Structure formats: structure tokens, C-alpha cells
Short mmCIF file of C-alpha atoms and ligand atoms in Angstrom, two decimals:
data_model
loop_
_atom_site.label_atom_id
_atom_site.label_comp_id
_atom_site.label_asym_id
_atom_site.label_seq_id
_atom_site.Cartn_x
_atom_site.Cartn_y
_atom_site.Cartn_z
CA MET A 23 67.94 8.81 150.62
CA ARG A 24 70.06 9.56 153.67
CA ILE A 25 69.67 7.39 156.91
CA ASP A 26 71.85 8.58 159.58
CA LEU A 27 72.37 5.52 162.45
CA ARG A 28 75.58 7.23 163.58
CA SER A 29 74.38 8.48 166.90
CA ASP A 30 71.33 9.54 168.62
CA THR A 31 73.43 12.88 168.82
CA VAL A 32 72.32 13.83 165.18
CA THR A 33 68.65 14.16 166.29
CA GLN A 34 66.95 17.91 165.85
CA PRO A 35 65.35 19.81 168.28
CA THR A 36 61.77 19.55 168.25
CA PRO A 37 59.25 22.24 166.87
CA ALA A 38 58.62 22.33 170.78
CA MET A 39 61.93 23.18 171.65
CA ARG A 40 62.28 25.62 168.96
CA THR A 41 59.49 27.41 170.07
CA ALA A 42 60.29 27.12 173.74
CA MET A 43 64.10 28.41 172.77
CA ALA A 44 62.47 31.37 171.16
CA ARG A 45 60.18 32.39 174.25
CA ALA A 46 62.75 31.54 176.59
CA ARG A 47 63.14 34.18 179.89
CA VAL A 48 66.88 34.55 180.03
CA GLY A 49 69.76 36.28 182.20
CA ASP A 50 73.44 36.04 182.85
CA ASP A 51 73.60 32.76 184.29
CA VAL A 52 77.44 33.16 185.81
CA PHE A 53 75.67 35.79 188.18
CA GLY A 54 72.91 33.11 188.50
CA GLU A 55 70.36 35.01 186.96
CA ASP A 56 69.14 32.74 184.23
CA PRO A 57 65.59 31.94 185.29
CA THR A 58 65.70 29.35 182.33
CA VAL A 59 68.63 27.89 183.43
CA ARG A 60 67.72 27.53 187.06
CA GLU A 61 64.17 25.84 186.19
CA LEU A 62 65.92 22.75 184.02
CA GLU A 63 68.92 22.62 186.81
CA GLU A 64 65.87 22.26 189.25
CA LEU A 65 63.63 19.72 187.36
CA GLY A 66 66.87 17.76 186.36
CA ALA A 67 67.69 17.47 189.79
CA ALA A 68 64.31 16.19 190.82
CA MET A 69 63.93 13.80 187.94
CA ILE A 70 67.61 12.14 188.80
CA GLY A 71 66.77 12.29 192.73
CA LYS A 72 69.80 14.66 193.57
CA GLU A 73 69.76 18.01 195.66
CA ALA A 74 71.15 20.37 192.85
CA ALA A 75 72.30 20.16 189.30
CA LEU A 76 74.46 22.12 186.73
CA PHE A 77 73.77 22.69 183.52
CA VAL A 78 76.92 21.92 181.04
CA ALA A 79 78.06 22.35 177.91
CA SER A 80 78.55 18.50 176.88
CA GLY A 81 78.71 15.36 178.50
CA THR A 82 82.39 14.91 178.29
CA MET A 83 82.41 18.30 180.35
CA GLY A 84 79.91 17.26 182.61
CA ASN A 85 82.17 13.76 183.57
CA GLN A 86 85.26 16.08 183.83
CA VAL A 87 84.20 18.55 185.76
CA ALA A 88 82.70 15.79 188.18
CA VAL A 89 86.04 14.04 188.29
CA MET A 90 88.07 17.18 188.93
CA THR A 91 85.68 18.19 191.54
CA HIS A 92 85.55 14.60 193.61
CA ALA A 93 89.60 13.79 192.97
CA SER A 94 92.95 15.59 193.37
CA ARG A 95 96.24 15.89 190.89
CA GLY A 96 97.68 12.72 191.31
CA ASP A 97 95.06 10.79 192.59
CA GLU A 98 93.68 7.19 191.18
CA VAL A 99 90.40 6.75 189.43
CA ILE A 100 88.90 3.40 188.65
CA VAL A 101 87.07 3.29 185.47
CA GLU A 102 85.81 0.00 183.61
CA ALA A 103 88.51 -0.32 180.84
CA GLU A 104 86.12 0.61 178.13
CA ALA A 105 84.03 3.57 179.79
CA HIS A 106 83.49 6.87 177.73
CA ILE A 107 85.08 8.63 180.69
CA TYR A 108 88.33 7.09 179.76
CA TYR A 109 88.41 5.88 176.31
CA TYR A 110 86.25 8.72 174.24
CA GLU A 111 87.24 12.01 176.38
CA VAL A 112 91.01 12.61 174.94
CA GLY A 113 92.81 11.85 177.48
CA ALA A 114 91.05 14.33 179.81
CA LEU A 115 91.21 12.51 182.85
CA ALA A 116 95.26 13.18 182.82
CA VAL A 117 94.99 16.55 180.79
CA LEU A 118 91.99 18.42 182.75
CA ALA A 119 91.79 16.26 185.94
CA GLY A 120 95.13 15.07 186.38
CA VAL A 121 94.29 11.96 187.70
CA GLN A 122 95.52 8.46 186.63
CA ALA A 123 93.18 5.99 185.44
CA ARG A 124 92.91 2.75 186.55
CA PRO A 125 90.78 0.61 183.82
CA VAL A 126 88.81 -2.61 185.24
CA VAL A 127 87.51 -4.70 182.79
CA GLY A 128 84.03 -5.42 183.32
CA GLU A 129 81.12 -7.87 181.75
CA ARG A 130 78.47 -5.84 179.86
CA GLY A 131 79.50 -2.50 181.57
CA TYR A 132 79.03 -4.19 185.08
CA ILE A 133 82.30 -4.64 187.26
CA PRO A 134 82.22 -7.48 189.45
CA PRO A 135 82.39 -5.62 192.97
CA GLU A 136 85.46 -8.10 194.14
CA ARG A 137 87.52 -6.73 190.88
CA ILE A 138 86.56 -3.36 192.17
CA SER A 139 87.45 -3.82 195.79
CA ALA A 140 91.10 -5.42 194.38
CA ALA A 141 91.67 -2.30 192.69
CA ILE A 142 91.39 0.09 195.58
CA ARG A 143 94.63 1.02 196.65
CA PRO A 144 95.58 0.24 200.55
CA GLU A 145 97.67 3.15 202.30
CA SER A 146 101.40 2.82 201.04
CA ILE A 147 104.19 5.56 200.53
CA ASN A 148 104.29 3.87 196.61
CA PHE A 149 100.49 4.19 195.82
CA PRO A 150 98.32 7.36 194.54
CA ARG A 151 95.33 7.66 196.47
CA THR A 152 91.95 5.57 195.16
CA ALA A 153 89.64 8.85 194.81
CA LEU A 154 86.61 7.73 192.81
CA LEU A 155 85.08 4.91 191.35
CA CYS A 156 83.40 5.38 187.61
CA LEU A 157 80.51 3.77 186.46
CA GLU A 158 78.43 3.76 183.35
CA ASN A 159 75.04 3.11 182.44
CA THR A 160 73.74 2.39 179.97
CA HIS A 161 77.29 1.49 178.96
CA ASN A 162 78.08 2.72 175.68
CA ARG A 163 81.04 0.64 174.16
CA ALA A 164 78.90 -2.69 175.48
CA GLY A 165 76.43 -1.82 173.02
CA GLY A 166 73.69 0.24 175.54
CA ALA A 167 74.01 -2.35 177.84
CA VAL A 168 71.63 -1.81 181.01
CA ILE A 169 72.73 -2.19 184.65
CA THR A 170 70.52 -2.94 187.20
CA PRO A 171 69.83 -1.13 190.24
CA ARG A 172 71.03 -3.96 192.52
CA GLN A 173 73.90 -3.93 190.26
CA MET A 174 74.81 -0.10 190.93
CA ARG A 175 74.58 -1.03 194.56
CA ALA A 176 76.61 -3.69 194.46
CA MET A 177 79.52 -1.79 192.76
CA ALA A 178 79.03 1.33 194.78
CA GLU A 179 78.92 -0.60 198.11
CA VAL A 180 82.50 -1.86 197.82
CA ALA A 181 83.57 1.85 197.19
CA HIS A 182 81.37 3.41 199.78
CA ALA A 183 82.68 1.26 202.22
CA ARG A 184 86.16 2.22 201.70
CA GLY A 185 85.34 5.83 201.54
CA ILE A 186 85.42 6.38 198.07
CA PRO A 187 82.85 8.39 196.23
CA VAL A 188 80.68 7.29 192.93
CA HIS A 189 80.38 9.15 189.87
CA LEU A 190 78.13 7.77 187.34
CA ASP A 191 77.84 8.52 183.62
CA GLY A 192 74.69 8.25 182.87
CA ALA A 193 74.69 10.02 179.50
CA ARG A 194 71.78 7.41 178.29
CA ILE A 195 70.44 6.76 182.12
CA PHE A 196 66.95 7.38 180.70
CA ASN A 197 67.44 4.67 178.41
CA ALA A 198 68.38 2.38 181.00
CA ALA A 199 65.49 3.28 183.26
CA VAL A 200 62.99 3.04 180.20
CA ALA A 201 64.19 -0.31 179.58
CA LEU A 202 64.09 -1.58 183.28
CA GLY A 203 60.81 0.15 184.09
CA VAL A 204 62.41 1.91 187.06
CA THR A 205 62.99 5.57 187.68
CA ALA A 206 66.55 7.29 186.58
CA ALA A 207 66.44 8.27 190.03
CA GLU A 208 66.36 4.78 191.51
CA LEU A 209 69.38 3.71 189.36
CA ALA A 210 71.40 6.71 190.31
CA ALA A 211 70.64 6.99 193.82
CA PRO A 212 73.81 4.39 194.51
CA ALA A 213 75.79 7.23 193.36
CA ASP A 214 77.22 10.54 194.70
CA SER A 215 77.21 12.48 191.26
CA VAL A 216 75.67 11.56 188.05
CA MET A 217 75.91 13.41 184.43
CA PHE A 218 73.16 13.02 181.58
CA CYS A 219 72.88 14.19 178.45
CA LEU A 220 69.69 16.21 177.06
CA SER A 221 71.63 15.91 173.47
CA LYS A 222 70.97 12.30 172.71
CA GLY A 223 67.87 10.37 172.58
CA LEU A 224 66.03 13.21 174.25
CA CYS A 225 67.00 15.38 171.12
CA ALA A 226 68.09 18.74 172.63
CA PRO A 227 70.53 20.52 170.51
CA VAL A 228 72.90 21.49 173.11
CA GLY A 229 74.00 20.27 176.91
CA SER A 230 74.12 17.93 179.75
CA LEU A 231 73.53 18.16 183.37
CA LEU A 232 75.60 16.96 186.45
CA ALA A 233 73.69 16.50 189.41
CA GLY A 234 74.76 15.55 193.21
CA SER A 235 74.52 17.29 196.57
CA ARG A 236 73.86 20.90 196.94
CA GLU A 237 77.87 21.20 198.45
CA PHE A 238 79.16 19.29 195.43
CA ILE A 239 77.30 21.17 192.73
CA ALA A 240 78.62 24.45 194.40
CA ARG A 241 82.33 23.19 194.16
CA ALA A 242 81.80 22.01 190.43
CA ARG A 243 80.41 25.17 189.12
CA LYS A 244 83.80 26.26 189.92
CA CYS A 245 85.32 23.56 187.92
CA ARG A 246 82.93 24.40 185.13
CA LYS A 247 83.69 28.29 185.31
CA MET A 248 87.53 26.90 184.90
CA LEU A 249 86.96 24.93 181.61
CA GLY A 250 85.03 28.17 180.22
CA GLY A 251 82.01 26.58 180.71
CA GLY A 252 80.34 29.44 182.69
CA MET A 253 77.52 30.39 179.82
CA ARG A 254 75.89 33.49 179.96
CA GLN A 255 72.34 33.96 178.49
CA ALA A 256 72.24 30.00 178.39
CA GLY A 257 68.35 29.85 179.17
CA ILE A 258 67.96 29.59 175.20
CA LEU A 259 69.44 26.15 175.33
CA ALA A 260 68.14 25.07 178.67
CA ALA A 261 64.73 25.98 177.27
CA ALA A 262 65.07 23.14 174.98
CA GLY A 263 66.26 20.79 177.76
CA ILE A 264 63.15 21.40 179.85
CA VAL A 265 61.33 20.25 176.67
CA ALA A 266 63.81 17.08 176.37
CA LEU A 267 63.19 15.77 180.16
CA ARG A 268 59.13 16.82 179.93
CA GLU A 269 58.26 15.19 176.49
CA MET A 270 60.85 13.20 175.43
CA VAL A 271 61.78 10.49 178.16
CA GLU A 272 59.03 7.92 177.93
CA ARG A 273 59.40 7.85 173.98
CA LEU A 274 62.74 6.11 174.27
CA ALA A 275 60.84 2.99 174.27
CA GLU A 276 59.99 3.83 170.49
CA ASP A 277 63.85 3.86 170.05
CA HIS A 278 64.33 0.60 171.89
CA ALA A 279 61.98 -1.17 169.61
CA LYS A 280 63.55 0.26 166.45
CA ALA A 281 66.63 -1.16 167.57
CA ARG A 282 65.04 -4.66 167.94
CA ARG A 283 63.68 -4.77 164.89
CA LEU A 284 67.03 -3.44 163.34
CA ALA A 285 68.78 -6.46 165.35
CA GLU A 286 66.43 -9.40 164.09
CA GLY A 287 66.69 -8.01 160.57
CA LEU A 288 70.29 -7.84 160.92
CA ALA A 289 70.56 -11.47 162.54
CA ALA A 290 68.65 -12.61 159.30
CA ILE A 291 71.25 -11.73 157.01
CA ARG A 292 73.82 -14.41 156.50
CA GLY A 293 77.34 -13.28 156.86
CA ILE A 294 76.40 -10.30 159.41
CA ALA A 295 77.12 -11.80 163.16
CA ILE A 296 74.69 -10.62 165.94
CA ASP A 297 73.15 -11.65 169.32
CA PRO A 298 69.78 -9.84 169.14
CA ALA A 299 69.35 -10.56 172.61
CA GLY A 300 72.59 -8.45 173.61
CA VAL A 301 70.42 -5.19 172.11
CA GLU A 302 68.54 -3.90 175.25
CA THR A 303 68.54 -0.13 174.34
CA ASN A 304 69.02 2.39 171.40
CA ILE A 305 72.31 0.67 170.42
CA VAL A 306 73.11 -2.68 167.97
CA LEU A 307 76.56 -3.63 167.95
CA PHE A 308 77.34 -6.26 165.16
CA SER A 309 80.31 -8.01 163.37
CA VAL A 310 81.27 -7.87 159.87
CA ALA A 311 84.30 -10.62 160.02
CA PRO A 312 82.40 -13.24 158.53
CA LEU A 313 82.19 -11.26 155.20
CA GLY A 314 86.09 -10.76 155.30
CA VAL A 315 86.02 -7.04 155.45
CA GLY A 316 86.91 -4.27 157.98
CA SER A 317 84.10 -2.23 159.45
CA GLU A 318 85.51 1.01 157.80
CA ASP A 319 85.30 -0.80 154.21
CA PHE A 320 81.73 -2.27 155.10
CA LEU A 321 80.53 1.44 156.43
CA ALA A 322 81.82 3.12 153.40
CA ARG A 323 79.86 0.72 150.84
CA LEU A 324 77.01 1.38 153.36
CA ALA A 325 77.39 5.20 152.93
CA ALA A 326 77.15 4.87 148.95
CA ARG A 327 73.77 3.88 149.55
CA GLY A 328 72.73 6.32 152.53
CA VAL A 329 73.26 4.68 155.68
CA LEU A 330 75.27 5.78 157.97
CA GLY A 331 76.84 3.79 160.92
CA THR A 332 80.31 4.19 163.04
CA SER A 333 83.19 1.87 163.42
CA PHE A 334 83.47 0.31 166.68
CA GLY A 335 86.83 -1.77 166.41
CA GLU A 336 88.34 -3.74 163.26
CA ASP A 337 85.17 -5.89 162.29
CA THR A 338 82.31 -4.16 164.59
CA VAL A 339 79.53 -1.96 163.22
CA ARG A 340 77.52 0.60 165.62
CA PHE A 341 73.87 1.82 164.60
CA VAL A 342 71.96 3.76 167.21
CA THR A 343 68.56 4.02 166.53
CA HIS A 344 66.48 7.65 167.74
CA HIS A 345 63.69 9.71 167.14
CA ASP A 346 64.77 10.80 163.51
CA VAL A 347 64.89 7.38 162.20
CA ASP A 348 61.34 5.27 161.50
CA ALA A 349 60.69 1.70 161.33
CA SER A 350 60.06 2.11 157.39
CA GLN A 351 63.82 3.66 157.73
CA ILE A 352 65.23 0.89 159.56
CA ASP A 353 63.73 -1.50 156.69
CA LEU A 354 65.54 0.59 154.07
CA ALA A 355 68.68 0.48 156.42
CA LEU A 356 68.87 -3.60 156.31
CA ARG A 357 68.00 -3.72 152.74
CA ALA A 358 71.24 -1.84 152.25
CA VAL A 359 72.82 -4.02 154.28
CA ALA A 360 71.96 -6.98 152.57
CA GLU A 361 72.95 -5.23 149.44
CA VAL A 362 76.44 -4.49 150.57
CA VAL A 363 76.21 -8.39 151.37
CA ARG A 364 75.36 -9.49 148.24
CA GLU A 365 77.79 -7.14 146.46
CA LEU A 366 80.81 -8.42 149.14
CA GLY A 367 79.86 -12.25 148.08
CA LYS A 368 80.17 -11.46 144.44
CA LYS A 369 83.83 -9.74 144.96
CA ARG A 370 85.12 -13.12 146.59
C1 PLP B 14 77.92 10.65 174.38
C2 PLP B 14 78.77 10.13 175.55
C3 PLP B 14 79.56 11.00 176.60
C4 PLP B 14 79.75 12.48 176.35
O1 PLP B 14 78.57 13.23 175.73
P1 PLP B 14 79.06 14.66 174.79
O2 PLP B 14 77.82 15.44 175.14
O3 PLP B 14 79.25 14.10 173.19
O4 PLP B 14 80.59 14.95 175.46
C5 PLP B 14 80.00 10.43 177.93
N1 PLP B 14 79.59 8.98 177.93
C6 PLP B 14 78.83 8.25 177.28
C7 PLP B 14 78.30 6.75 178.01
C8 PLP B 14 78.41 8.84 176.21
O5 PLP B 14 77.52 7.51 175.35
#
């Protein structure tokens, strides 16, 4: 038995994706001649409500291309203190974009506008220029927390009022949209650029899209090329992305239902600390602190029973639900957690 709850990125491409990939019409995309990539970019742009989009190899590449396109070397970029773009991208803001990050602590991913306002640099000989505000929805380290359209607008407004553009890391924007019952375009509307992943809950094997104005995407295309992201017959990959956008968005609600089932099951196990109300999408965070173990130790014991998760801090564990785990496997995972808890109880 192996139940992989490490991430929604472990999802396999669906049979429909493999068929589409095999049949895809392709060309050299660096020459702009891959019809399948162009179709994906147009579909993605329409679904996210922007003029144009760019197919990139990963979410990280999309985010970093966005920062490089918006900002110049030595600029400052405001980020939420645990935002993926800052926390999990290997220091690329500094190395690739050459910018300085200004982390601002948010509340479940939402940064109160007055904190954004306070972080924007006034003109001074001593200060870098604030070039960009980065937002994230859903917010990964906040446990898949959803940010509402009203909150998105409130955050973007303070930046725009000072002439600062906004980039949205929408790796899981469709999870947010499905959870809120709004369109992804409405959530992305306050942002000047947005990145979203095809390779997570939407099950495509590879790739993300970066979207924005036609002019922005033209400049971003050059940054992508600079990073080695100019791919040739990439329509093979884009074909799966088209299926992801056409067929896999609405079903994200099933992943959210599985996450709720998981959270409620965990809450019923004595020794696991979790607030099931905090589980809004497909990410479940819980603490094993009451058991007196660290998350790594807990996860190793769980892995011995075939259930995989990731460590999200000293005593915090993350589970992510997705297409390739069903409700019965959620129940088996819960049983494995209960067994580990019992085993740790005996040891003490
Ligand atoms: C996964 C993720 C990314 C990066 O995507 P990769 O394709 O893994 O590079 C960016 N932002 C957030 C919020 C993510 O969860």
C-alpha cells in the first residue's frame, strides 16, 4: 500500500492527456510555430482574464520570469513572509531577478493593506525602489488558505495607488476559485500578472502559465528565453495542459471534500492538533506536538505504513489531497495515523 499525500504534483497525467499528447500537432515554439502551445496560451489567458499568456516549464520559472519582467536589479519586492516565491524558490529573487525581498507577515496569506502601505519605500537617497507586490492565492504555507476577491482588491489597491504593479502567484488559483464559487479571472483581476500551475491538482505532467498584458508577456517571453525556457516542440506538453484546463478544474471540489474528510478524521485522533475549519481547499496542516515527536520522526513512522506526507516545520505535517487518492485511501491514511499515535503512546 502506498498513499502519497506529499503533494498534488504527484498526480499522473490522465488517459485523455496521454491521448492528446500523442496526437498533438507541434512546431518550434521559439519561432512561435507550435499550434498546440498557442492554443494552450490563448485558452489559459481567456480563463484567467488576461490578454496573453506564456507556457513555462514550472511555477517557479513563471514566478521568477514575472519578477524579472516587472523589476530591475536592486529593486525591492514586497512578499508575504512565507510566500512560495520567497520561501521555496532557492533564493531566485536574489540570484536571478537580482532584487531584494521585503517580507511582510500576513494573516493566512492575506496582508492587511496598512502593512503593505508601510512597507512601500518613499523616495530617498538611501532606499531601493519598491518595484512589485507579490500575492499568493491559495496560500501554500498558510495551509491552502483562500483569499477572497475583496481581499485581493484591497491589497492590490494600495500598491496601484503608489504606481506599483502586482504579481499573483496563483499556483492553485483554481482551487481558490472553486472553493469560493467565483471565476479565477475575478480573483486575478486586481493583479497585473498571474502564474498558475497545470501540474498540480489539474494533473498535467509539466508546466505552468504566466499571464498578463500582451506587452508584458512579450517582454516575459525574452526573460523565459534567457533562463533557458524556450522550448521547441513543447506542444506535446501543452496538449496535456489543454486537457487540464478543459476537464480538470471543476473536479477540484472533490479534492477539497477529501481534505475535509481527512481533517475531520485527524481532529478525532487524540494527540493530533488541527483546526478542521482552517482547511479550505486541498491542503491539510496539523501538529504532532502533543505526541512529543517531531514531524520528521512522525512522517518516517507513517511512511513505514505506506502513507507519505511532508514536514512543514518542526512539528507540523502537511497532507495534500488530489485526483490519485480516493476517499477509501483517505480512511486508510487516517487508520495509519491512528496506529502511529498508538505506537508513540506505548513508547512513552
Ligand atoms: C508549487 C508552487 C509553486 C511552484 O511551482 P513548481 O512548478 O513546483 O515550480 C509556486 N507557488 C506556489 C504557491 C506553489 O504551491
